[in-house]
């Protein structure tokens, strides 16, 4: 599913500074409630995101990322959400894929609905 890799690449390019690494073991294809879902993976940075602190700085980040996300079929990043001490923003595309970016430097893409006869990595050409 090169579409999602391309979306991740352009987002990460906008977040220049840290080194990003794809966690290959987070790339999955699985059946959930009779639907086949593809999760492209998780990319981790070697440092926290620059320019954001707590709930601050996310608007400027969204200004840079929203146009890039739109080119790849994703909606605008929402307001930052807090889970414990960690803040993150998220976006979704028409196939149910969710993109989550957190302040610690973690980008996760997960849950894209795919049309496959068999819900296996091989069926998706992975």
The first five atom37 places (N, CA, C, CB, O) and aatype in JSON, in Angstrom:
{
  "aatype": [20, 20, 20, 20, 20, 20, 20, 20, 20, 20, 20, 20, 20, 20, 20, 20, 20, 20, 20, 20, 20, 20, 20, 20, 20, 20, 20, 20, 20, 20, 20, 20, 20, 20, 20, 20, 20, 20, 20, 20, 20, 20, 20, 20, 20, 20, 20, 20, 20, 20, 20, 20, 20, 20, 20, 20, 20, 20, 20, 20, 20, 20, 20, 20, 20, 20, 20, 20, 20, 20, 20, 20, 20, 20, 20, 20, 20, 20, 20, 20, 20, 20, 20, 20, 20, 20, 20, 20, 20, 20, 20, 20, 20, 20, 20, 20, 20, 20, 20, 20, 20, 20, 20, 20, 20, 20, 20, 20, 20, 20, 20, 20, 20, 20, 20, 20, 20, 20, 20, 20, 20, 20, 20, 20, 20, 20],
  "atom_mask": [
    [1, 1, 1, 1, 1],
    [1, 1, 1, 1, 1],
    [1, 1, 1, 1, 1],
    [1, 1, 1, 1, 1],
    [1, 1, 1, 1, 1],
    [1, 1, 1, 1, 1],
    [1, 1, 1, 1, 1],
    [1, 1, 1, 1, 1],
    [1, 1, 1, 1, 1],
    [1, 1, 1, 1, 1],
    [1, 1, 1, 1, 1],
    [1, 1, 1, 1, 1],
    [1, 1, 1, 1, 1],
    [1, 1, 1, 1, 1],
    [1, 1, 1, 1, 1],
    [1, 1, 1, 1, 1],
    [1, 1, 1, 1, 1],
    [1, 1, 1, 1, 1],
    [1, 1, 1, 1, 1],
    [1, 1, 1, 1, 1],
    [1, 1, 1, 1, 1],
    [1, 1, 1, 1, 1],
    [1, 1, 1, 1, 1],
    [1, 1, 1, 1, 1],
    [1, 1, 1, 1, 1],
    [1, 1, 1, 1, 1],
    [1, 1, 1, 1, 1],
    [1, 1, 1, 1, 1],
    [1, 1, 1, 1, 1],
    [1, 1, 1, 1, 1],
    [1, 1, 1, 1, 1],
    [1, 1, 1, 1, 1],
    [1, 1, 1, 1, 1],
    [1, 1, 1, 1, 1],
    [1, 1, 1, 1, 1],
    [1, 1, 1, 1, 1],
    [1, 1, 1, 1, 1],
    [1, 1, 1, 1, 1],
    [1, 1, 1, 1, 1],
    [1, 1, 1, 1, 1],
    [1, 1, 1, 1, 1],
    [1, 1, 1, 1, 1],
    [1, 1, 1, 1, 1],
    [1, 1, 1, 1, 1],
    [1, 1, 1, 1, 1],
    [1, 1, 1, 1, 1],
    [1, 1, 1, 1, 1],
    [1, 1, 1, 1, 1],
    [1, 1, 1, 1, 1],
    [1, 1, 1, 1, 1],
    [1, 1, 1, 1, 1],
    [1, 1, 1, 1, 1],
    [1, 1, 1, 1, 1],
    [1, 1, 1, 1, 1],
    [1, 1, 1, 1, 1],
    [1, 1, 1, 1, 1],
    [1, 1, 1, 1, 1],
    [1, 1, 1, 1, 1],
    [1, 1, 1, 1, 1],
    [1, 1, 1, 1, 1],
    [1, 1, 1, 1, 1],
    [1, 1, 1, 1, 1],
    [1, 1, 1, 1, 1],
    [1, 1, 1, 1, 1],
    [1, 1, 1, 1, 1],
    [1, 1, 1, 1, 1],
    [1, 1, 1, 1, 1],
    [1, 1, 1, 1, 1],
    [1, 1, 1, 1, 1],
    [1, 1, 1, 1, 1],
    [1, 1, 1, 1, 1],
    [1, 1, 1, 1, 1],
    [1, 1, 1, 1, 1],
    [1, 1, 1, 1, 1],
    [1, 1, 1, 1, 1],
    [1, 1, 1, 1, 1],
    [1, 1, 1, 1, 1],
    [1, 1, 1, 1, 1],
    [1, 1, 1, 1, 1],
    [1, 1, 1, 1, 1],
    [1, 1, 1, 1, 1],
    [1, 1, 1, 1, 1],
    [1, 1, 1, 1, 1],
    [1, 1, 1, 1, 1],
    [1, 1, 1, 1, 1],
    [1, 1, 1, 1, 1],
    [1, 1, 1, 1, 1],
    [1, 1, 1, 1, 1],
    [1, 1, 1, 1, 1],
    [1, 1, 1, 1, 1],
    [1, 1, 1, 1, 1],
    [1, 1, 1, 1, 1],
    [1, 1, 1, 1, 1],
    [1, 1, 1, 1, 1],
    [1, 1, 1, 1, 1],
    [1, 1, 1, 1, 1],
    [1, 1, 1, 1, 1],
    [1, 1, 1, 1, 1],
    [1, 1, 1, 1, 1],
    [1, 1, 1, 1, 1],
    [1, 1, 1, 1, 1],
    [1, 1, 1, 1, 1],
    [1, 1, 1, 1, 1],
    [1, 1, 1, 1, 1],
    [1, 1, 1, 1, 1],
    [1, 1, 1, 1, 1],
    [1, 1, 1, 1, 1],
    [1, 1, 1, 1, 1],
    [1, 1, 1, 1, 1],
    [1, 1, 1, 1, 1],
    [1, 1, 1, 1, 1],
    [1, 1, 1, 1, 1],
    [1, 1, 1, 1, 1],
    [1, 1, 1, 1, 1],
    [1, 1, 1, 1, 1],
    [1, 1, 1, 1, 1],
    [1, 1, 1, 1, 1],
    [1, 1, 1, 1, 1],
    [1, 1, 1, 1, 1],
    [1, 1, 1, 1, 1],
    [1, 1, 1, 1, 1],
    [1, 1, 1, 1, 1],
    [1, 1, 1, 1, 1],
    [1, 1, 1, 1, 1],
    [1, 1, 1, 1, 1],
    [1, 1, 1, 1, 1]
  ],
  "atom_positions": [
    [[0.84, -1.18, 0.0], [0.0, 0.0, 0.0], [0.89, 1.25, 0.0], [-0.96, 0.0, 1.23], [1.0, 1.95, 1.0]],
    [[1.51, 1.5, -1.13], [2.46, 2.62, -1.23], [1.83, 3.99, -0.96], [3.07, 2.63, -2.6], [2.53, 4.94, -0.61]],
    [[0.51, 4.1, -1.11], [-0.18, 5.38, -0.86], [0.11, 5.87, 0.56], [-1.7, 5.23, -1.08], [0.39, 7.05, 0.77]],
    [[0.03, 4.97, 1.52], [0.23, 5.37, 2.91], [1.7, 5.63, 3.23], [-0.31, 4.31, 3.85], [2.01, 6.5, 4.04]],
    [[2.59, 4.89, 2.6], [4.02, 5.17, 2.78], [4.34, 6.56, 2.25], [4.89, 4.11, 2.06], [5.11, 7.3, 2.86]],
    [[3.74, 6.93, 1.11], [3.96, 8.26, 0.53], [3.41, 9.35, 1.46], [3.3, 8.36, -0.87], [4.05, 10.39, 1.64]],
    [[2.24, 9.11, 2.04], [1.66, 10.08, 2.97], [2.58, 10.26, 4.17], [0.26, 9.63, 3.43], [2.83, 11.39, 4.61]],
    [[3.09, 9.16, 4.71], [4.0, 9.25, 5.86], [5.27, 10.0, 5.47], [4.35, 7.84, 6.4], [5.76, 10.82, 6.23]],
    [[5.8, 9.71, 4.29], [7.04, 10.36, 3.84], [6.9, 11.87, 3.77], [7.45, 9.83, 2.49], [7.8, 12.6, 4.21]],
    [[5.78, 12.37, 3.22], [5.63, 13.82, 3.09], [5.42, 14.48, 4.45], [4.46, 14.16, 2.16], [5.89, 15.59, 4.69]],
    [[4.72, 13.8, 5.34], [4.54, 14.34, 6.69], [5.89, 14.4, 7.4], [3.53, 13.47, 7.51], [6.23, 15.42, 8.0]],
    [[6.66, 13.32, 7.31], [7.96, 13.29, 7.98], [8.92, 14.31, 7.38], [8.56, 11.89, 7.9], [9.76, 14.87, 8.09]],
    [[8.8, 14.55, 6.07], [9.64, 15.57, 5.42], [9.35, 16.96, 5.98], [9.42, 15.56, 3.89], [10.25, 17.79, 6.11]],
    [[8.08, 17.21, 6.33], [7.7, 18.5, 6.92], [8.2, 18.62, 8.35], [6.18, 18.68, 6.88], [8.3, 19.73, 8.88]],
    [[8.49, 17.5, 8.96], [8.96, 17.48, 10.35], [10.48, 17.31, 10.38], [8.27, 16.34, 11.16], [11.01, 16.51, 11.16]],
    [[11.16, 18.06, 9.54], [12.61, 17.95, 9.43], [13.26, 18.22, 10.78], [13.16, 18.93, 8.36], [12.76, 19.02, 11.58]],
    [[14.35, 17.56, 11.01], [15.07, 17.72, 12.27], [15.44, 16.36, 12.81], [14.23, 18.5, 13.3], [16.59, 15.93, 12.71]],
    [[14.46, 15.68, 13.4], [14.79, 14.36, 13.94], [14.96, 13.31, 12.84], [13.7, 13.91, 14.91], [14.49, 13.48, 11.71]],
    [[15.64, 12.23, 13.2], [15.72, 11.06, 12.32], [14.52, 10.17, 12.64], [17.09, 10.28, 12.52], [14.23, 9.9, 13.81]],
    [[13.83, 9.72, 11.61], [12.64, 8.89, 11.79], [12.94, 7.46, 11.34], [11.43, 9.46, 11.01], [13.64, 7.25, 10.34]],
    [[12.41, 6.49, 12.06], [12.62, 5.08, 11.71], [11.28, 4.34, 11.78], [13.66, 4.42, 12.65], [10.55, 4.44, 12.77]],
    [[10.99, 3.61, 10.71], [9.78, 2.79, 10.67], [9.98, 1.56, 11.53], [9.42, 2.39, 9.21], [11.0, 0.88, 11.42]],
    [[9.02, 1.28, 12.39], [9.03, 0.06, 13.2], [8.3, -1.0, 12.38], [8.35, 0.29, 14.62], [7.07, -1.1, 12.44]],
    [[9.05, -1.8, 11.62], [8.49, -2.78, 10.69], [7.47, -3.72, 11.35], [9.6, -3.6, 10.07], [6.49, -4.1, 10.72]],
    [[7.71, -4.08, 12.61], [6.81, -5.02, 13.28], [5.44, -4.42, 13.58], [7.44, -5.5, 14.57], [4.53, -5.13, 14.0]],
    [[5.29, -3.12, 13.37], [4.0, -2.47, 13.59], [3.14, -2.42, 12.32], [4.22, -1.05, 14.11], [2.0, -1.95, 12.36]],
    [[3.66, -2.91, 11.21], [2.92, -2.94, 9.94], [2.1, -4.23, 9.92], [3.9, -2.87, 8.69], [2.66, -5.32, 9.89]],
    [[0.77, -4.09, 9.95], [-0.08, -5.28, 10.09], [-1.26, -5.26, 9.14], [-0.58, -5.39, 11.52], [-1.7, -4.21, 8.66]],
    [[-1.76, -6.46, 8.87], [-3.01, -6.67, 8.14], [-3.81, -7.64, 9.0], [-2.76, -7.23, 6.64], [-3.33, -8.73, 9.31]],
    [[-5.01, -7.25, 9.37], [-5.81, -8.15, 10.19], [-7.29, -7.91, 9.99], [-5.45, -8.0, 11.66], [-7.73, -6.82, 9.62]],
    [[-8.04, -8.97, 10.25], [-9.48, -8.88, 10.13], [-10.06, -8.41, 11.45], [-10.08, -10.24, 9.71], [-9.74, -8.95, 12.51]],
    [[-10.92, -7.4, 11.36], [-11.61, -6.87, 12.54], [-13.09, -6.74, 12.21], [-11.01, -5.5, 12.99], [-13.46, -6.0, 11.3]],
    [[-13.91, -7.44, 12.95], [-15.37, -7.37, 12.75], [-15.76, -7.62, 11.28], [-15.91, -6.01, 13.2], [-16.63, -6.93, 10.74]],
    [[-15.13, -8.59, 10.66], [-15.46, -8.96, 9.29], [-14.87, -8.05, 8.23], [-16.92, -8.99, 9.13], [-15.13, -8.24, 7.04]],
    [[-14.08, -7.06, 8.62], [-13.46, -6.14, 7.67], [-11.95, -6.32, 7.73], [-13.85, -4.66, 7.96], [-11.39, -6.62, 8.79]],
    [[-11.3, -6.14, 6.58], [-9.85, -6.24, 6.52], [-9.25, -4.86, 6.73], [-9.38, -6.86, 5.16], [-9.59, -3.91, 6.02]],
    [[-8.36, -4.74, 7.72], [-7.75, -3.46, 8.06], [-6.23, -3.55, 7.92], [-8.13, -3.03, 9.49], [-5.59, -4.49, 8.39]],
    [[-5.68, -2.53, 7.28], [-4.24, -2.44, 7.07], [-3.69, -1.3, 7.92], [-3.9, -2.22, 5.57], [-4.2, -0.18, 7.86]],
    [[-2.67, -1.58, 8.7], [-2.0, -0.55, 9.48], [-0.58, -0.41, 8.94], [-1.99, -0.91, 11.01], [0.26, -1.28, 9.16]],
    [[-0.31, 0.7, 8.24], [0.99, 0.89, 7.6], [2.17, 0.92, 8.56], [0.98, 2.16, 6.83], [3.29, 0.59, 8.17]],
    [[1.95, 1.3, 9.8], [3.05, 1.23, 10.74], [3.21, 2.43, 11.63], [4.29, 1.01, 10.02], [2.4, 3.35, 11.66]],
    [[4.31, 2.38, 12.37], [4.67, 3.41, 13.33], [6.09, 3.86, 13.01], [4.54, 2.9, 14.81], [6.99, 3.05, 12.82]],
    [[6.26, 5.17, 12.96], [7.58, 5.77, 12.76], [7.94, 6.48, 14.06], [7.6, 6.76, 11.52], [7.14, 7.24, 14.6]],
    [[9.14, 6.24, 14.55], [9.61, 6.88, 15.77], [10.77, 7.81, 15.45], [10.03, 5.84, 16.83], [11.66, 7.47, 14.67]],
    [[10.74, 8.99, 16.06], [11.84, 9.94, 15.91], [12.85, 9.73, 17.02], [11.3, 11.41, 15.92], [12.54, 9.15, 18.07]],
    [[14.06, 10.21, 16.78], [15.09, 10.08, 17.8], [15.06, 11.23, 18.81], [16.46, 10.01, 17.14], [15.94, 11.35, 19.66]],
    [[14.03, 12.07, 18.7], [13.84, 13.17, 19.66], [12.39, 13.61, 19.63], [14.79, 14.36, 19.34], [11.64, 13.26, 18.72]],
    [[11.99, 14.38, 20.63], [10.62, 14.9, 20.69], [10.4, 15.9, 19.55], [10.33, 15.57, 22.06], [11.36, 16.45, 19.01]],
    [[9.15, 16.13, 19.21], [8.82, 17.09, 18.15], [9.26, 18.49, 18.53], [7.31, 17.08, 17.86], [9.07, 18.92, 19.67]],
    [[9.84, 19.18, 17.58], [10.24, 20.56, 17.81], [9.03, 21.47, 17.65], [11.37, 20.99, 16.83], [8.17, 21.23, 16.8]],
    [[8.97, 22.52, 18.47], [7.93, 23.54, 18.3], [6.64, 23.28, 19.03], [7.64, 23.69, 16.88], [5.75, 24.13, 19.03]],
    [[6.5, 22.1, 19.66], [5.29, 21.85, 20.45], [5.7, 21.58, 21.89], [4.48, 20.65, 19.86], [6.71, 20.93, 22.17]],
    [[4.89, 22.08, 22.79], [5.12, 21.86, 24.21], [3.76, 21.79, 24.88], [6.01, 22.98, 24.84], [3.03, 22.79, 24.93]],
    [[3.41, 20.61, 25.4], [2.08, 20.45, 25.97], [1.04, 20.71, 24.89], [1.86, 21.4, 27.17], [1.11, 20.12, 23.81]],
    [[0.1, 21.57, 25.17], [-0.95, 21.9, 24.2], [-0.59, 23.05, 23.29], [-2.22, 22.22, 24.91], [-1.41, 23.46, 22.46]],
    [[0.63, 23.58, 23.41], [1.07, 24.75, 22.63], [1.84, 24.34, 21.39], [1.92, 25.67, 23.5], [2.54, 23.33, 21.38]],
    [[1.71, 25.16, 20.34], [2.51, 24.98, 19.13], [1.89, 24.09, 18.07], [3.82, 24.42, 19.5], [2.42, 23.98, 16.96]],
    [[0.78, 23.46, 18.38], [0.16, 22.53, 17.43], [-0.48, 23.25, 16.24], [-0.89, 21.69, 18.13], [-0.51, 22.71, 15.14]],
    [[-0.98, 24.48, 16.46], [-1.62, 25.22, 15.35], [-0.63, 25.48, 14.22], [-2.2, 26.55, 15.86], [-0.96, 25.3, 13.05]],
    [[0.59, 25.9, 14.58], [1.61, 26.16, 13.56], [1.98, 24.87, 12.84], [2.86, 26.81, 14.19], [2.21, 24.87, 11.63]],
    [[2.03, 23.78, 13.57], [2.33, 22.48, 12.97], [1.21, 22.07, 12.0], [2.5, 21.4, 14.07], [1.48, 21.6, 10.9]],
    [[-0.03, 22.26, 12.41], [-1.17, 21.93, 11.55], [-1.18, 22.77, 10.28], [-2.48, 22.12, 12.32], [-1.56, 22.29, 9.22]],
    [[-0.77, 24.05, 10.39], [-0.72, 24.91, 9.2], [0.2, 24.32, 8.15], [-0.24, 26.32, 9.58], [-0.08, 24.4, 6.95]],
    [[1.31, 23.71, 8.58], [2.26, 23.1, 7.65], [1.77, 21.74, 7.16], [3.63, 22.94, 8.31], [1.93, 21.4, 5.99]],
    [[1.17, 20.95, 8.06], [0.83, 19.58, 7.72], [-0.52, 19.4, 7.03], [0.85, 18.76, 8.94], [-0.67, 18.5, 6.2]],
    [[-1.51, 20.23, 7.35], [-2.86, 20.03, 6.78], [-2.87, 20.01, 5.25], [-3.78, 21.13, 7.27], [-3.52, 19.14, 4.67]],
    [[-2.18, 20.95, 4.55], [-2.19, 20.9, 3.08], [-1.55, 19.62, 2.53], [-1.46, 22.12, 2.52], [-2.02, 19.07, 1.53]],
    [[-0.49, 19.16, 3.17], [0.2, 17.95, 2.75], [-0.71, 16.73, 2.97], [1.53, 17.78, 3.52], [-0.8, 15.84, 2.12]],
    [[-1.37, 16.71, 4.11], [-2.3, 15.61, 4.4], [-3.46, 15.59, 3.41], [-2.84, 15.72, 5.84], [-3.88, 14.53, 2.96]],
    [[-3.97, 16.77, 3.07], [-5.09, 16.86, 2.12], [-4.72, 16.27, 0.77], [-5.53, 18.33, 1.95], [-5.56, 15.64, 0.12]],
    [[-3.47, 16.47, 0.34], [-3.02, 15.91, -0.93], [-3.07, 14.38, -0.93], [-1.6, 16.37, -1.24], [-3.12, 13.76, -2.0]],
    [[-3.06, 13.78, 0.24], [-3.08, 12.33, 0.36], [-4.4, 11.81, 0.92], [-1.94, 11.86, 1.24], [-4.47, 10.68, 1.4]],
    [[-5.44, 12.65, 0.85], [-6.77, 12.21, 1.2], [-7.13, 12.26, 2.68], [-6.95, 10.86, 0.74], [-8.15, 11.71, 3.08]],
    [[-6.3, 12.9, 3.48], [-6.59, 13.01, 4.91], [-7.24, 14.34, 5.24], [-5.31, 12.82, 5.74], [-7.01, 15.34, 4.55]],
    [[-8.04, 14.35, 6.29], [-8.64, 15.58, 6.77], [-7.63, 16.38, 7.58], [-9.89, 15.28, 7.62], [-6.5, 15.95, 7.8]],
    [[-8.06, 17.56, 8.03], [-7.2, 18.41, 8.84], [-6.92, 17.76, 10.19], [-7.85, 19.79, 9.04], [-7.74, 17.0, 10.72]],
    [[-5.75, 18.07, 10.74], [-5.44, 17.62, 12.09], [-6.38, 18.32, 13.05], [-3.95, 17.9, 12.45], [-6.64, 19.52, 12.92]],
    [[-6.87, 17.61, 13.99], [-7.77, 18.21, 14.97], [-6.98, 18.93, 16.06], [-8.68, 17.15, 15.59], [-5.76, 19.04, 16.0]],
    [[-7.71, 19.4, 17.05], [-7.08, 20.03, 18.2], [-6.28, 18.97, 18.96], [-8.14, 20.7, 19.13], [-6.63, 17.8, 18.93]],
    [[-5.22, 19.38, 19.63], [-4.43, 18.41, 20.37], [-5.25, 17.76, 21.48], [-3.19, 19.06, 20.97], [-6.05, 18.41, 22.15]],
    [[-5.04, 16.47, 21.64], [-5.71, 15.71, 22.7], [-4.65, 15.3, 23.7], [-6.47, 14.46, 22.13], [-3.5, 15.07, 23.35]],
    [[-5.06, 15.2, 24.95], [-4.12, 14.83, 26.0], [-4.48, 13.46, 26.55], [-4.12, 15.89, 27.12], [-5.64, 13.18, 26.86]],
    [[-3.47, 12.62, 26.67], [-3.61, 11.32, 27.31], [-2.49, 11.22, 28.32], [-3.57, 10.13, 26.27], [-1.33, 11.02, 27.96]],
    [[-2.83, 11.36, 29.6], [-1.78, 11.45, 30.62], [-1.01, 12.73, 30.4], [-0.84, 10.22, 30.59], [-1.59, 13.82, 30.36]],
    [[0.3, 12.61, 30.26], [1.14, 13.79, 30.02], [1.44, 13.98, 28.55], [2.44, 13.68, 30.8], [2.14, 14.93, 28.18]],
    [[0.92, 13.1, 27.7], [1.27, 13.11, 26.28], [0.18, 13.77, 25.43], [1.52, 11.68, 25.79], [-1.0, 13.43, 25.53]],
    [[0.6, 14.72, 24.6], [-0.32, 15.38, 23.67], [-0.13, 14.8, 22.27], [-0.09, 16.91, 23.66], [0.98, 14.43, 21.88]],
    [[-1.24, 14.73, 21.53], [-1.18, 14.25, 20.15], [-2.28, 14.89, 19.33], [-1.29, 12.71, 20.09], [-3.25, 15.42, 19.86]],
    [[-2.1, 14.82, 17.99], [-3.13, 15.26, 17.04], [-3.41, 14.1, 16.11], [-2.67, 16.56, 16.25], [-2.57, 13.21, 15.92]],
    [[-4.61, 14.12, 15.51], [-4.97, 13.02, 14.63], [-5.77, 13.49, 13.43], [-5.76, 11.96, 15.39], [-6.39, 14.56, 13.44]],
    [[-5.74, 12.66, 12.4], [-6.46, 12.92, 11.16], [-6.95, 11.58, 10.63], [-5.56, 13.66, 10.1], [-6.42, 10.53, 11.0]],
    [[-7.95, 11.61, 9.77], [-8.48, 10.37, 9.21], [-8.75, 10.56, 7.72], [-9.78, 9.95, 9.94], [-9.02, 11.67, 7.26]],
    [[-8.66, 9.44, 6.96], [-8.99, 9.52, 5.55], [-10.32, 8.8, 5.28], [-7.86, 8.91, 4.68], [-10.93, 8.26, 6.21]],
    [[-10.75, 8.78, 4.03], [-12.05, 8.21, 3.66], [-12.09, 6.69, 3.84], [-12.37, 8.56, 2.23], [-13.17, 6.11, 3.86]],
    [[-10.93, 6.06, 3.97], [-10.87, 4.6, 4.15], [-10.75, 4.21, 5.61], [-9.71, 4.02, 3.36], [-10.5, 3.05, 5.93]],
    [[-10.93, 5.19, 6.49], [-10.87, 4.92, 7.92], [-9.47, 4.89, 8.5], [-11.54, 3.65, 8.2], [-9.3, 4.63, 9.69]],
    [[-8.46, 5.13, 7.67], [-7.08, 5.16, 8.19], [-6.93, 6.34, 9.12], [-6.04, 5.23, 7.03], [-7.38, 7.45, 8.82]],
    [[-6.29, 6.11, 10.24], [-6.06, 7.15, 11.22], [-4.57, 7.45, 11.29], [-6.61, 6.75, 12.6], [-3.74, 6.54, 11.39]],
    [[-4.24, 8.74, 11.25], [-2.87, 9.19, 11.41], [-2.81, 9.9, 12.75], [-2.42, 10.13, 10.22], [-3.58, 10.82, 13.01]],
    [[-1.88, 9.47, 13.6], [-1.71, 10.08, 14.92], [-0.26, 10.51, 15.06], [-2.13, 9.1, 16.07], [0.66, 9.72, 14.84]],
    [[-0.07, 11.76, 15.44], [1.26, 12.31, 15.66], [1.32, 12.81, 17.09], [1.6, 13.46, 14.64], [0.48, 13.61, 17.51]],
    [[2.33, 12.34, 17.85], [2.4, 12.79, 19.24], [3.66, 13.6, 19.51], [2.35, 11.6, 20.18], [4.61, 13.6, 18.72]],
    [[3.64, 14.3, 20.63], [4.71, 15.23, 20.98], [6.04, 14.53, 21.24], [4.32, 16.02, 22.2], [7.09, 15.18, 21.17]],
    [[6.02, 13.24, 21.52], [7.26, 12.51, 21.77], [7.99, 12.13, 20.49], [6.97, 11.26, 22.58], [9.1, 11.6, 20.53]],
    [[7.36, 12.4, 19.34], [8.0, 12.06, 18.06], [7.6, 10.68, 17.59], [9.51, 12.14, 18.18], [8.45, 9.86, 17.24]],
    [[6.31, 10.42, 17.59], [5.79, 9.13, 17.12], [4.66, 9.41, 16.13], [5.28, 8.25, 18.32], [3.7, 10.12, 16.45]],
    [[4.79, 8.85, 14.93], [3.76, 8.97, 13.9], [3.2, 7.57, 13.66], [4.32, 9.59, 12.56], [3.94, 6.65, 13.3]],
    [[1.91, 7.41, 13.87], [1.27, 6.11, 13.67], [0.21, 6.23, 12.59], [0.65, 5.58, 14.99], [-0.58, 7.17, 12.59]],
    [[0.2, 5.27, 11.66], [-0.83, 5.16, 10.64], [-1.47, 3.79, 10.84], [-0.25, 5.34, 9.18], [-0.78, 2.77, 10.83]],
    [[-2.8, 3.78, 11.0], [-3.44, 2.49, 11.28], [-4.9, 2.46, 10.85], [-3.34, 2.18, 12.76], [-5.56, 3.49, 10.73]],
    [[-5.37, 1.23, 10.62], [-6.79, 0.98, 10.46], [-7.41, 1.28, 9.12], [-7.48, 1.72, 11.43], [-8.62, 1.51, 9.05]],
    [[-6.64, 1.29, 8.02], [-7.23, 1.55, 6.7], [-8.06, 0.34, 6.27], [-6.12, 1.86, 5.64], [-7.58, -0.79, 6.32]],
    [[-9.28, 0.58, 5.87], [-10.16, -0.48, 5.37], [-9.72, -0.84, 3.96], [-11.66, -0.03, 5.39], [-9.65, 0.03, 3.09]],
    [[-9.41, -2.11, 3.73], [-8.97, -2.55, 2.41], [-9.9, -3.62, 1.89], [-7.52, -3.07, 2.46], [-10.48, -4.4, 2.64]],
    [[-10.02, -3.65, 0.57], [-10.86, -4.63, -0.1], [-9.95, -5.75, -0.6], [-11.67, -3.99, -1.28], [-9.25, -5.59, -1.6]],
    [[-9.97, -6.87, 0.11], [-9.11, -7.99, -0.26], [-9.88, -9.29, -0.1], [-7.82, -8.01, 0.59], [-10.63, -9.47, 0.86]],
    [[-9.69, -10.2, -1.06], [-10.35, -11.52, -0.99], [-9.93, -12.22, 0.3], [-9.99, -12.4, -2.23], [-10.77, -12.74, 1.04]],
    [[-8.64, -12.23, 0.56], [-8.14, -12.79, 1.8], [-7.38, -11.71, 2.53], [-7.24, -14.04, 1.55], [-6.61, -10.96, 1.92]],
    [[-7.59, -11.62, 3.81], [-7.01, -10.54, 4.61], [-5.62, -10.98, 5.1], [-7.94, -10.16, 5.83], [-5.44, -11.32, 6.27]],
    [[-4.67, -10.96, 4.17], [-3.29, -11.37, 4.5], [-2.33, -10.35, 3.88], [-2.97, -12.83, 3.97], [-2.68, -9.67, 2.92]],
    [[-1.13, -10.26, 4.44], [-0.12, -9.36, 3.84], [0.14, -9.72, 2.38], [1.2, -9.41, 4.64], [0.33, -8.84, 1.54]],
    [[0.17, -11.01, 2.07], [0.44, -11.45, 0.69], [-0.64, -10.96, -0.26], [0.52, -12.98, 0.63], [-0.33, -10.56, -1.39]],
    [[-1.91, -10.98, 0.17], [-3.01, -10.52, -0.68], [-2.88, -9.04, -1.01], [-4.35, -10.77, 0.0], [-3.36, -8.58, -2.05]],
    [[-2.22, -8.3, -0.12], [-2.03, -6.86, -0.35], [-0.69, -6.55, -1.0], [-2.14, -6.11, 0.96], [-0.35, -5.39, -1.22]],
    [[0.05, -7.59, -1.31], [1.34, -7.38, -1.96], [2.41, -6.84, -1.04], [1.18, -6.46, -3.11], [3.33, -6.15, -1.48]],
    [[2.29, -7.16, 0.24], [3.27, -6.67, 1.23], [4.35, -7.7, 1.48], [2.59, -6.31, 2.54], [5.25, -7.46, 2.28]]
  ]
}
